[in-house]
């Protein structure tokens, strides 16, 4: 996890799209989709392929979805092109430009398994799952442990609805989320020194918090592969590495899982990973973050500004490494 300077192509985008302009563009896109014109949008050389792939996503008809205005952001939304071309997805490379490589991921058919301490283990097709749960849009901040951040419109459903469907038994304390495994499409998974498959976890209390969001959509469309299609997590008070992408399995357990990053570098990436500007990473400060849309350096907030939702969860956990 290195910090990179912005690429030249980020500069023309550095003025973030005001929300109003984004909404207008979205309703224009919607109108054009109806008229069968959408395939020509965004088909400039670099991004055409990714967007074309999204257009045939079988869940495309679910979008756009109504916005839940309870979740406010004061910063400008990060332009879509930046959000979809500056990514961390180690399965496709340990650098930020993985969006083309990620197109190799096959996102249908896609089954999600629920197992462990649940009343009944099951496998469910992603489109059946999406049909069961009404989607909404939320504007969330997203802060990587590498000290960059963005503001994005996720479409999704509260994870607590997902947990309800799974019906964990009373002894279950954690839920572990696991990413797909397929060396034939993900060159990173041929690098044996990583503890694949990528997993991360939450306590049941965290997973059922109002903020915790399961995300199949972004910018009023199906989630692009590079952002973790067909389903990823957004838990915005925690560092980005907790937000597992392309989930195939939810396992309920009574034992705290040792996650992908914890197995790799235990003293740098722990289980809780709550955001705190006063607790430095062993190799750099977390006091500030670079907004990848505007390029501005801004102060990092405790719990990424979401303390009113989540601070109570941790009030009796003084002995834990909550911020690493
Ligand atoms: N499967 C998987 N999920 C992952 C990662 C990854 O490498 N593999 N990277 C994480 C990190 S470090 C971050 S910051 C976010 C990045 O999400 P984004 O590319 O949508 O911004 O995804 C997280 N989820
Ligand atoms: Mo990250």
PDB file of C-alpha atoms in Angstrom, residues 32-322:
ATOM      1  CA  UNK A  32     -31.376   8.080 -23.072  1.00  0.00           C
ATOM      2  CA  UNK A  33     -31.413   4.536 -21.740  1.00  0.00           C
ATOM      3  CA  UNK A  34     -35.104   4.456 -22.540  1.00  0.00           C
ATOM      4  CA  UNK A  35     -34.358   5.636 -26.054  1.00  0.00           C
ATOM      5  CA  UNK A  36     -31.681   2.943 -26.450  1.00  0.00           C
ATOM      6  CA  UNK A  37     -28.889   5.491 -26.722  1.00  0.00           C
ATOM      7  CA  UNK A  38     -26.957   4.765 -23.570  1.00  0.00           C
ATOM      8  CA  UNK A  39     -24.262   2.608 -25.177  1.00  0.00           C
ATOM      9  CA  UNK A  40     -22.715   5.671 -26.778  1.00  0.00           C
ATOM     10  CA  UNK A  41     -22.294   7.504 -23.465  1.00  0.00           C
ATOM     11  CA  UNK A  42     -18.825   7.384 -21.994  1.00  0.00           C
ATOM     12  CA  UNK A  43     -17.444   5.436 -24.930  1.00  0.00           C
ATOM     13  CA  UNK A  44     -14.225   7.355 -25.087  1.00  0.00           C
ATOM     14  CA  UNK A  45     -11.149   5.213 -25.579  1.00  0.00           C
ATOM     15  CA  UNK A  46     -10.195   4.474 -21.974  1.00  0.00           C
ATOM     16  CA  UNK A  47     -13.575   3.902 -20.374  1.00  0.00           C
ATOM     17  CA  UNK A  48     -15.787   2.561 -23.156  1.00  0.00           C
ATOM     18  CA  UNK A  49     -15.186  -1.068 -22.443  1.00  0.00           C
ATOM     19  CA  UNK A  50     -15.967  -0.870 -18.752  1.00  0.00           C
ATOM     20  CA  UNK A  51     -19.158   1.077 -19.326  1.00  0.00           C
ATOM     21  CA  UNK A  52     -20.264  -1.182 -22.177  1.00  0.00           C
ATOM     22  CA  UNK A  53     -19.926  -4.155 -19.834  1.00  0.00           C
ATOM     23  CA  UNK A  54     -22.124  -2.420 -17.254  1.00  0.00           C
ATOM     24  CA  UNK A  55     -24.817  -1.874 -19.840  1.00  0.00           C
ATOM     25  CA  UNK A  56     -25.456  -5.596 -20.166  1.00  0.00           C
ATOM     26  CA  UNK A  57     -25.537  -6.211 -16.418  1.00  0.00           C
ATOM     27  CA  UNK A  58     -28.846  -8.041 -15.751  1.00  0.00           C
ATOM     28  CA  UNK A  59     -29.491  -5.821 -12.717  1.00  0.00           C
ATOM     29  CA  UNK A  60     -29.308  -2.611 -14.776  1.00  0.00           C
ATOM     30  CA  UNK A  61     -33.110  -2.280 -14.696  1.00  0.00           C
ATOM     31  CA  UNK A  62     -33.036  -1.741 -10.911  1.00  0.00           C
ATOM     32  CA  UNK A  63     -31.336   1.676 -11.270  1.00  0.00           C
ATOM     33  CA  UNK A  64     -31.380   4.518 -10.498  1.00  0.00           C
ATOM     34  CA  UNK A  65     -32.815   4.098  -7.003  1.00  0.00           C
ATOM     35  CA  UNK A  66     -34.289   6.692  -4.608  1.00  0.00           C
ATOM     36  CA  UNK A  67     -31.800   8.590  -2.459  1.00  0.00           C
ATOM     37  CA  UNK A  68     -31.964   8.305   1.320  1.00  0.00           C
ATOM     38  CA  UNK A  69     -31.302  11.898   2.377  1.00  0.00           C
ATOM     39  CA  UNK A  70     -30.562  11.000   5.969  1.00  0.00           C
ATOM     40  CA  UNK A  71     -26.918  10.512   5.014  1.00  0.00           C
ATOM     41  CA  UNK A  72     -25.498  13.956   4.292  1.00  0.00           C
ATOM     42  CA  UNK A  73     -22.062  14.913   3.079  1.00  0.00           C
ATOM     43  CA  UNK A  74     -20.633  18.403   3.054  1.00  0.00           C
ATOM     44  CA  UNK A  75     -17.908  17.664   0.525  1.00  0.00           C
ATOM     45  CA  UNK A  76     -18.485  17.454  -3.231  1.00  0.00           C
ATOM     46  CA  UNK A  77     -19.074  14.058  -4.807  1.00  0.00           C
ATOM     47  CA  UNK A  78     -15.933  12.626  -6.404  1.00  0.00           C
ATOM     48  CA  UNK A  79     -16.260  12.452 -10.194  1.00  0.00           C
ATOM     49  CA  UNK A  80     -17.378   9.054 -11.428  1.00  0.00           C
ATOM     50  CA  UNK A  81     -14.404   8.631 -13.749  1.00  0.00           C
ATOM     51  CA  UNK A  82     -11.992   8.954 -10.830  1.00  0.00           C
ATOM     52  CA  UNK A  83     -13.987   6.645  -8.560  1.00  0.00           C
ATOM     53  CA  UNK A  84     -14.012   3.976 -11.289  1.00  0.00           C
ATOM     54  CA  UNK A  85     -10.377   4.276 -12.409  1.00  0.00           C
ATOM     55  CA  UNK A  86      -8.467   4.750  -9.129  1.00  0.00           C
ATOM     56  CA  UNK A  87      -8.999   1.544  -7.190  1.00  0.00           C
ATOM     57  CA  UNK A  88      -7.559  -0.916  -4.736  1.00  0.00           C
ATOM     58  CA  UNK A  89      -8.338  -4.497  -5.765  1.00  0.00           C
ATOM     59  CA  UNK A  90      -5.257  -6.636  -5.147  1.00  0.00           C
ATOM     60  CA  UNK A  91      -6.743  -9.587  -7.023  1.00  0.00           C
ATOM     61  CA  UNK A  92      -6.049  -7.558 -10.172  1.00  0.00           C
ATOM     62  CA  UNK A  93      -2.771  -5.878  -9.171  1.00  0.00           C
ATOM     63  CA  UNK A  94      -1.186  -4.011  -6.274  1.00  0.00           C
ATOM     64  CA  UNK A  95      -1.472  -0.583  -7.924  1.00  0.00           C
ATOM     65  CA  UNK A  96      -4.398   1.756  -8.592  1.00  0.00           C
ATOM     66  CA  UNK A  97      -4.932   1.202 -12.342  1.00  0.00           C
ATOM     67  CA  UNK A  98      -6.667  -2.165 -12.235  1.00  0.00           C
ATOM     68  CA  UNK A  99      -9.950  -1.172 -13.906  1.00  0.00           C
ATOM     69  CA  UNK A 100      -9.130  -2.772 -17.248  1.00  0.00           C
ATOM     70  CA  UNK A 101      -7.744  -5.986 -15.741  1.00  0.00           C
ATOM     71  CA  UNK A 102     -10.855  -6.247 -13.531  1.00  0.00           C
ATOM     72  CA  UNK A 103     -13.088  -6.553 -16.611  1.00  0.00           C
ATOM     73  CA  UNK A 104     -11.986 -10.215 -16.793  1.00  0.00           C
ATOM     74  CA  UNK A 105     -14.096 -10.984 -13.705  1.00  0.00           C
ATOM     75  CA  UNK A 106     -17.251 -12.929 -14.639  1.00  0.00           C
ATOM     76  CA  UNK A 107     -20.096 -11.525 -12.555  1.00  0.00           C
ATOM     77  CA  UNK A 108     -22.873 -13.842 -13.810  1.00  0.00           C
ATOM     78  CA  UNK A 109     -23.868 -16.397 -12.811  1.00  0.00           C
ATOM     79  CA  UNK A 110     -22.954 -15.330  -9.237  1.00  0.00           C
ATOM     80  CA  UNK A 111     -24.013 -17.161  -6.116  1.00  0.00           C
ATOM     81  CA  UNK A 112     -23.708 -15.953  -2.563  1.00  0.00           C
ATOM     82  CA  UNK A 113     -23.329 -18.558   0.163  1.00  0.00           C
ATOM     83  CA  UNK A 114     -24.495 -18.084   3.756  1.00  0.00           C
ATOM     84  CA  UNK A 115     -23.036 -20.553   6.214  1.00  0.00           C
ATOM     85  CA  UNK A 116     -21.737 -21.195   9.721  1.00  0.00           C
ATOM     86  CA  UNK A 117     -23.850 -20.287  12.744  1.00  0.00           C
ATOM     87  CA  UNK A 118     -27.151 -19.722  10.961  1.00  0.00           C
ATOM     88  CA  UNK A 119     -30.505 -21.461  11.273  1.00  0.00           C
ATOM     89  CA  UNK A 120     -30.220 -22.778   7.714  1.00  0.00           C
ATOM     90  CA  UNK A 121     -27.177 -22.605   5.429  1.00  0.00           C
ATOM     91  CA  UNK A 122     -28.056 -21.512   1.923  1.00  0.00           C
ATOM     92  CA  UNK A 123     -26.866 -20.358  -1.473  1.00  0.00           C
ATOM     93  CA  UNK A 124     -28.673 -17.585  -3.243  1.00  0.00           C
ATOM     94  CA  UNK A 125     -28.369 -16.216  -6.768  1.00  0.00           C
ATOM     95  CA  UNK A 126     -27.321 -12.558  -6.733  1.00  0.00           C
ATOM     96  CA  UNK A 127     -30.285 -11.442  -8.849  1.00  0.00           C
ATOM     97  CA  UNK A 128     -32.739 -13.260  -6.558  1.00  0.00           C
ATOM     98  CA  UNK A 129     -31.096 -11.573  -3.584  1.00  0.00           C
ATOM     99  CA  UNK A 130     -31.281  -8.104  -5.173  1.00  0.00           C
ATOM    100  CA  UNK A 131     -34.957  -8.678  -6.024  1.00  0.00           C
ATOM    101  CA  UNK A 132     -35.737  -9.358  -2.337  1.00  0.00           C
ATOM    102  CA  UNK A 133     -34.362  -6.127  -0.925  1.00  0.00           C
ATOM    103  CA  UNK A 134     -35.377  -2.581  -1.917  1.00  0.00           C
ATOM    104  CA  UNK A 135     -32.370  -0.500  -2.947  1.00  0.00           C
ATOM    105  CA  UNK A 136     -31.625   3.084  -1.922  1.00  0.00           C
ATOM    106  CA  UNK A 137     -28.835   5.528  -2.652  1.00  0.00           C
ATOM    107  CA  UNK A 138     -26.579   6.953   0.070  1.00  0.00           C
ATOM    108  CA  UNK A 139     -23.792   9.495  -0.220  1.00  0.00           C
ATOM    109  CA  UNK A 140     -20.893   8.231   1.870  1.00  0.00           C
ATOM    110  CA  UNK A 141     -17.352   9.303   2.544  1.00  0.00           C
ATOM    111  CA  UNK A 142     -14.780   6.592   1.836  1.00  0.00           C
ATOM    112  CA  UNK A 143     -11.340   6.812   3.458  1.00  0.00           C
ATOM    113  CA  UNK A 144      -8.467   4.475   2.584  1.00  0.00           C
ATOM    114  CA  UNK A 145      -5.800   3.664   5.183  1.00  0.00           C
ATOM    115  CA  UNK A 146      -3.308   5.084   2.625  1.00  0.00           C
ATOM    116  CA  UNK A 147      -4.658   8.596   3.437  1.00  0.00           C
ATOM    117  CA  UNK A 148      -6.723   9.279   0.299  1.00  0.00           C
ATOM    118  CA  UNK A 149     -10.485   9.637   0.299  1.00  0.00           C
ATOM    119  CA  UNK A 150     -13.526  10.226  -1.848  1.00  0.00           C
ATOM    120  CA  UNK A 151     -17.255  10.863  -1.589  1.00  0.00           C
ATOM    121  CA  UNK A 152     -19.471   8.459  -3.490  1.00  0.00           C
ATOM    122  CA  UNK A 153     -23.124   7.696  -4.186  1.00  0.00           C
ATOM    123  CA  UNK A 154     -23.506   3.989  -3.394  1.00  0.00           C
ATOM    124  CA  UNK A 155     -26.740   2.160  -4.189  1.00  0.00           C
ATOM    125  CA  UNK A 156     -27.557  -0.692  -1.859  1.00  0.00           C
ATOM    126  CA  UNK A 157     -29.459  -1.992   1.132  1.00  0.00           C
ATOM    127  CA  UNK A 158     -28.726  -1.965   4.882  1.00  0.00           C
ATOM    128  CA  UNK A 159     -26.641  -4.975   5.847  1.00  0.00           C
ATOM    129  CA  UNK A 160     -28.950  -5.612   8.793  1.00  0.00           C
ATOM    130  CA  UNK A 161     -31.617  -6.722   6.278  1.00  0.00           C
ATOM    131  CA  UNK A 162     -29.117  -9.224   4.903  1.00  0.00           C
ATOM    132  CA  UNK A 163     -28.318 -10.480   8.401  1.00  0.00           C
ATOM    133  CA  UNK A 164     -32.048 -10.880   9.100  1.00  0.00           C
ATOM    134  CA  UNK A 165     -32.435 -13.056   5.988  1.00  0.00           C
ATOM    135  CA  UNK A 166     -29.511 -15.202   7.116  1.00  0.00           C
ATOM    136  CA  UNK A 167     -30.999 -15.719  10.630  1.00  0.00           C
ATOM    137  CA  UNK A 168     -27.781 -16.192  12.635  1.00  0.00           C
ATOM    138  CA  UNK A 169     -28.075 -18.316  15.772  1.00  0.00           C
ATOM    139  CA  UNK A 170     -27.841 -16.573  19.144  1.00  0.00           C
ATOM    140  CA  UNK A 171     -24.198 -17.646  19.628  1.00  0.00           C
ATOM    141  CA  UNK A 172     -22.959 -15.938  16.439  1.00  0.00           C
ATOM    142  CA  UNK A 173     -20.778 -12.902  17.195  1.00  0.00           C
ATOM    143  CA  UNK A 174     -19.050 -12.127  13.888  1.00  0.00           C
ATOM    144  CA  UNK A 175     -19.790 -12.216  10.190  1.00  0.00           C
ATOM    145  CA  UNK A 176     -16.937 -12.905   7.780  1.00  0.00           C
ATOM    146  CA  UNK A 177     -17.199 -11.758   4.167  1.00  0.00           C
ATOM    147  CA  UNK A 178     -15.170 -13.538   1.494  1.00  0.00           C
ATOM    148  CA  UNK A 179     -14.235 -12.472  -2.027  1.00  0.00           C
ATOM    149  CA  UNK A 180     -14.363 -14.757  -5.118  1.00  0.00           C
ATOM    150  CA  UNK A 181     -11.402 -17.024  -5.883  1.00  0.00           C
ATOM    151  CA  UNK A 182     -10.410 -17.588  -9.498  1.00  0.00           C
ATOM    152  CA  UNK A 183      -6.753 -17.525 -10.476  1.00  0.00           C
ATOM    153  CA  UNK A 184      -7.683 -17.748 -14.145  1.00  0.00           C
ATOM    154  CA  UNK A 185      -9.137 -14.208 -14.121  1.00  0.00           C
ATOM    155  CA  UNK A 186      -7.330 -12.649 -11.143  1.00  0.00           C
ATOM    156  CA  UNK A 187      -3.557 -12.543 -11.692  1.00  0.00           C
ATOM    157  CA  UNK A 188      -3.008 -11.250  -8.143  1.00  0.00           C
ATOM    158  CA  UNK A 189      -4.317 -14.549  -6.792  1.00  0.00           C
ATOM    159  CA  UNK A 190      -1.363 -16.308  -8.438  1.00  0.00           C
ATOM    160  CA  UNK A 191       0.903 -14.377  -6.039  1.00  0.00           C
ATOM    161  CA  UNK A 192       1.262 -17.051  -3.386  1.00  0.00           C
ATOM    162  CA  UNK A 193       2.522 -14.731  -0.633  1.00  0.00           C
ATOM    163  CA  UNK A 194      -0.944 -13.229  -0.150  1.00  0.00           C
ATOM    164  CA  UNK A 195      -3.372 -15.167   2.093  1.00  0.00           C
ATOM    165  CA  UNK A 196      -6.163 -15.541  -0.520  1.00  0.00           C
ATOM    166  CA  UNK A 197      -9.086 -15.434  -0.594  1.00  0.00           C
ATOM    167  CA  UNK A 198      -9.544 -11.826   0.596  1.00  0.00           C
ATOM    168  CA  UNK A 199     -11.727 -11.824   3.708  1.00  0.00           C
ATOM    169  CA  UNK A 200     -12.723  -9.331   6.312  1.00  0.00           C
ATOM    170  CA  UNK A 201     -15.280  -9.275   9.062  1.00  0.00           C
ATOM    171  CA  UNK A 202     -17.511  -7.294  11.385  1.00  0.00           C
ATOM    172  CA  UNK A 203     -19.126  -8.006  14.717  1.00  0.00           C
ATOM    173  CA  UNK A 204     -22.862  -8.674  14.463  1.00  0.00           C
ATOM    174  CA  UNK A 205     -23.396  -5.376  16.258  1.00  0.00           C
ATOM    175  CA  UNK A 206     -21.370  -3.542  13.598  1.00  0.00           C
ATOM    176  CA  UNK A 207     -23.010  -5.450  10.756  1.00  0.00           C
ATOM    177  CA  UNK A 208     -26.479  -4.513  11.989  1.00  0.00           C
ATOM    178  CA  UNK A 209     -25.658  -0.826  12.540  1.00  0.00           C
ATOM    179  CA  UNK A 210     -27.780   1.510  10.394  1.00  0.00           C
ATOM    180  CA  UNK A 211     -24.706   2.774   8.522  1.00  0.00           C
ATOM    181  CA  UNK A 212     -23.475  -0.624   7.353  1.00  0.00           C
ATOM    182  CA  UNK A 213     -24.445  -0.906   3.714  1.00  0.00           C
ATOM    183  CA  UNK A 214     -24.300  -3.713   1.153  1.00  0.00           C
ATOM    184  CA  UNK A 215     -23.522  -2.218  -2.215  1.00  0.00           C
ATOM    185  CA  UNK A 216     -24.433  -3.564  -5.663  1.00  0.00           C
ATOM    186  CA  UNK A 217     -24.585  -0.106  -7.339  1.00  0.00           C
ATOM    187  CA  UNK A 218     -22.633   3.110  -7.836  1.00  0.00           C
ATOM    188  CA  UNK A 219     -23.568   6.395  -9.469  1.00  0.00           C
ATOM    189  CA  UNK A 220     -27.098   5.158 -10.209  1.00  0.00           C
ATOM    190  CA  UNK A 221     -25.908   2.086 -12.135  1.00  0.00           C
ATOM    191  CA  UNK A 222     -24.715  -1.440 -11.414  1.00  0.00           C
ATOM    192  CA  UNK A 223     -21.376  -1.398  -9.586  1.00  0.00           C
ATOM    193  CA  UNK A 224     -18.420  -1.592 -12.010  1.00  0.00           C
ATOM    194  CA  UNK A 225     -16.264  -4.697 -11.646  1.00  0.00           C
ATOM    195  CA  UNK A 226     -13.270  -2.663 -10.465  1.00  0.00           C
ATOM    196  CA  UNK A 227     -15.359  -1.328  -7.557  1.00  0.00           C
ATOM    197  CA  UNK A 228     -16.372  -4.820  -6.421  1.00  0.00           C
ATOM    198  CA  UNK A 229     -19.308  -5.979  -8.487  1.00  0.00           C
ATOM    199  CA  UNK A 230     -21.718  -7.621  -8.003  1.00  0.00           C
ATOM    200  CA  UNK A 231     -21.768  -6.956  -4.220  1.00  0.00           C
ATOM    201  CA  UNK A 232     -19.387  -5.168  -1.844  1.00  0.00           C
ATOM    202  CA  UNK A 233     -19.472  -3.698   1.634  1.00  0.00           C
ATOM    203  CA  UNK A 234     -19.507  -0.029   2.687  1.00  0.00           C
ATOM    204  CA  UNK A 235     -18.798   0.590   6.390  1.00  0.00           C
ATOM    205  CA  UNK A 236     -17.637   4.199   6.115  1.00  0.00           C
ATOM    206  CA  UNK A 237     -16.343   4.711   9.659  1.00  0.00           C
ATOM    207  CA  UNK A 238     -13.675   2.085   8.981  1.00  0.00           C
ATOM    208  CA  UNK A 239     -10.667   2.171   6.669  1.00  0.00           C
ATOM    209  CA  UNK A 240     -11.263   1.067   3.097  1.00  0.00           C
ATOM    210  CA  UNK A 241      -9.582  -2.302   3.436  1.00  0.00           C
ATOM    211  CA  UNK A 242     -12.533  -3.524   5.551  1.00  0.00           C
ATOM    212  CA  UNK A 243     -14.918  -2.934   2.612  1.00  0.00           C
ATOM    213  CA  UNK A 244     -14.694  -6.374   0.998  1.00  0.00           C
ATOM    214  CA  UNK A 245     -15.383  -6.452  -2.765  1.00  0.00           C
ATOM    215  CA  UNK A 246     -17.072  -9.067  -4.971  1.00  0.00           C
ATOM    216  CA  UNK A 247     -18.455 -11.080  -2.057  1.00  0.00           C
ATOM    217  CA  UNK A 248     -19.321 -14.775  -2.531  1.00  0.00           C
ATOM    218  CA  UNK A 249     -19.765 -15.854   1.062  1.00  0.00           C
ATOM    219  CA  UNK A 250     -21.037 -14.639   4.437  1.00  0.00           C
ATOM    220  CA  UNK A 251     -19.983 -16.902   7.329  1.00  0.00           C
ATOM    221  CA  UNK A 252     -21.341 -16.445  10.827  1.00  0.00           C
ATOM    222  CA  UNK A 253     -19.073 -17.476  13.697  1.00  0.00           C
ATOM    223  CA  UNK A 254     -18.407 -17.014  17.402  1.00  0.00           C
ATOM    224  CA  UNK A 255     -14.629 -16.579  16.867  1.00  0.00           C
ATOM    225  CA  UNK A 256     -13.002 -13.342  15.840  1.00  0.00           C
ATOM    226  CA  UNK A 257     -11.652 -13.918  12.328  1.00  0.00           C
ATOM    227  CA  UNK A 258      -8.067 -13.182  11.370  1.00  0.00           C
ATOM    228  CA  UNK A 259      -8.579 -11.119   8.235  1.00  0.00           C
ATOM    229  CA  UNK A 260      -6.568 -10.934   4.992  1.00  0.00           C
ATOM    230  CA  UNK A 261      -4.576  -7.838   5.976  1.00  0.00           C
ATOM    231  CA  UNK A 262      -4.143  -8.976   9.557  1.00  0.00           C
ATOM    232  CA  UNK A 263      -2.606 -12.255   8.360  1.00  0.00           C
ATOM    233  CA  UNK A 264      -0.292 -10.287   6.108  1.00  0.00           C
ATOM    234  CA  UNK A 265       0.878  -7.449   8.398  1.00  0.00           C
ATOM    235  CA  UNK A 266      -0.626  -7.786  11.848  1.00  0.00           C
ATOM    236  CA  UNK A 267       0.969  -4.701  13.434  1.00  0.00           C
ATOM    237  CA  UNK A 268      -0.286  -2.394  10.643  1.00  0.00           C
ATOM    238  CA  UNK A 269      -3.804  -3.665   9.836  1.00  0.00           C
ATOM    239  CA  UNK A 270      -5.959  -4.967  12.655  1.00  0.00           C
ATOM    240  CA  UNK A 271      -9.505  -6.230  13.023  1.00  0.00           C
ATOM    241  CA  UNK A 272     -11.244  -3.011  14.102  1.00  0.00           C
ATOM    242  CA  UNK A 273      -9.622  -0.446  11.757  1.00  0.00           C
ATOM    243  CA  UNK A 274     -11.837   2.441  12.871  1.00  0.00           C
ATOM    244  CA  UNK A 275     -10.722   5.793  11.504  1.00  0.00           C
ATOM    245  CA  UNK A 276      -8.946   8.117  13.937  1.00  0.00           C
ATOM    246  CA  UNK A 277      -6.755  11.072  12.912  1.00  0.00           C
ATOM    247  CA  UNK A 278      -4.804  10.818  16.170  1.00  0.00           C
ATOM    248  CA  UNK A 279      -3.692   7.220  15.754  1.00  0.00           C
ATOM    249  CA  UNK A 280      -0.953   7.051  13.149  1.00  0.00           C
ATOM    250  CA  UNK A 281      -0.251   4.129  10.902  1.00  0.00           C
ATOM    251  CA  UNK A 282       3.187   2.779  11.938  1.00  0.00           C
ATOM    252  CA  UNK A 283       4.615   4.280   8.719  1.00  0.00           C
ATOM    253  CA  UNK A 284       2.591   7.487   8.232  1.00  0.00           C
ATOM    254  CA  UNK A 285       0.245   9.963   9.903  1.00  0.00           C
ATOM    255  CA  UNK A 286      -3.541   9.612   9.587  1.00  0.00           C
ATOM    256  CA  UNK A 287      -4.193  13.260  10.549  1.00  0.00           C
ATOM    257  CA  UNK A 288      -5.061  14.331   7.000  1.00  0.00           C
ATOM    258  CA  UNK A 289      -6.333  12.802   3.790  1.00  0.00           C
ATOM    259  CA  UNK A 290      -6.131  13.721   0.114  1.00  0.00           C
ATOM    260  CA  UNK A 291      -9.505  14.032  -1.624  1.00  0.00           C
ATOM    261  CA  UNK A 292      -8.852  12.234  -4.920  1.00  0.00           C
ATOM    262  CA  UNK A 293     -11.489  14.377  -6.637  1.00  0.00           C
ATOM    263  CA  UNK A 294     -10.263  17.829  -5.678  1.00  0.00           C
ATOM    264  CA  UNK A 295      -6.668  16.977  -4.772  1.00  0.00           C
ATOM    265  CA  UNK A 296      -7.195  18.945  -1.548  1.00  0.00           C
ATOM    266  CA  UNK A 297      -5.613  17.849   1.734  1.00  0.00           C
ATOM    267  CA  UNK A 298      -8.286  17.880   4.407  1.00  0.00           C
ATOM    268  CA  UNK A 299      -8.344  16.932   8.098  1.00  0.00           C
ATOM    269  CA  UNK A 300      -9.423  13.379   8.846  1.00  0.00           C
ATOM    270  CA  UNK A 301     -12.334  13.045  11.285  1.00  0.00           C
ATOM    271  CA  UNK A 302     -12.761  10.575  14.152  1.00  0.00           C
ATOM    272  CA  UNK A 303     -14.837   7.643  12.810  1.00  0.00           C
ATOM    273  CA  UNK A 304     -14.642   9.474   9.473  1.00  0.00           C
ATOM    274  CA  UNK A 305     -17.321  11.842  10.844  1.00  0.00           C
ATOM    275  CA  UNK A 306     -19.788   9.032  11.645  1.00  0.00           C
ATOM    276  CA  UNK A 307     -19.329   8.951  15.439  1.00  0.00           C
ATOM    277  CA  UNK A 308     -22.995   9.726  16.133  1.00  0.00           C
ATOM    278  CA  UNK A 309     -23.892   6.378  14.551  1.00  0.00           C
ATOM    279  CA  UNK A 310     -21.115   4.142  15.802  1.00  0.00           C
ATOM    280  CA  UNK A 311     -19.162   5.542  18.778  1.00  0.00           C
ATOM    281  CA  UNK A 312     -21.440   3.741  21.286  1.00  0.00           C
ATOM    282  CA  UNK A 313     -20.493   0.338  19.917  1.00  0.00           C
ATOM    283  CA  UNK A 314     -16.961   0.808  21.280  1.00  0.00           C
ATOM    284  CA  UNK A 315     -17.560   2.596  24.565  1.00  0.00           C
ATOM    285  CA  UNK A 316     -16.735  -0.467  26.704  1.00  0.00           C
ATOM    286  CA  UNK A 317     -13.818  -1.784  24.636  1.00  0.00           C
ATOM    287  CA  UNK A 318     -10.952   0.157  26.141  1.00  0.00           C
ATOM    288  CA  UNK A 319      -8.400  -2.676  25.865  1.00  0.00           C
ATOM    289  CA  UNK A 320      -8.894  -3.181  22.118  1.00  0.00           C
ATOM    290  CA  UNK A 321      -6.777  -1.753  19.276  1.00  0.00           C
ATOM    291  CA  UNK A 322      -9.845   0.041  17.949  1.00  0.00           C
TER     292      UNK A 322
END
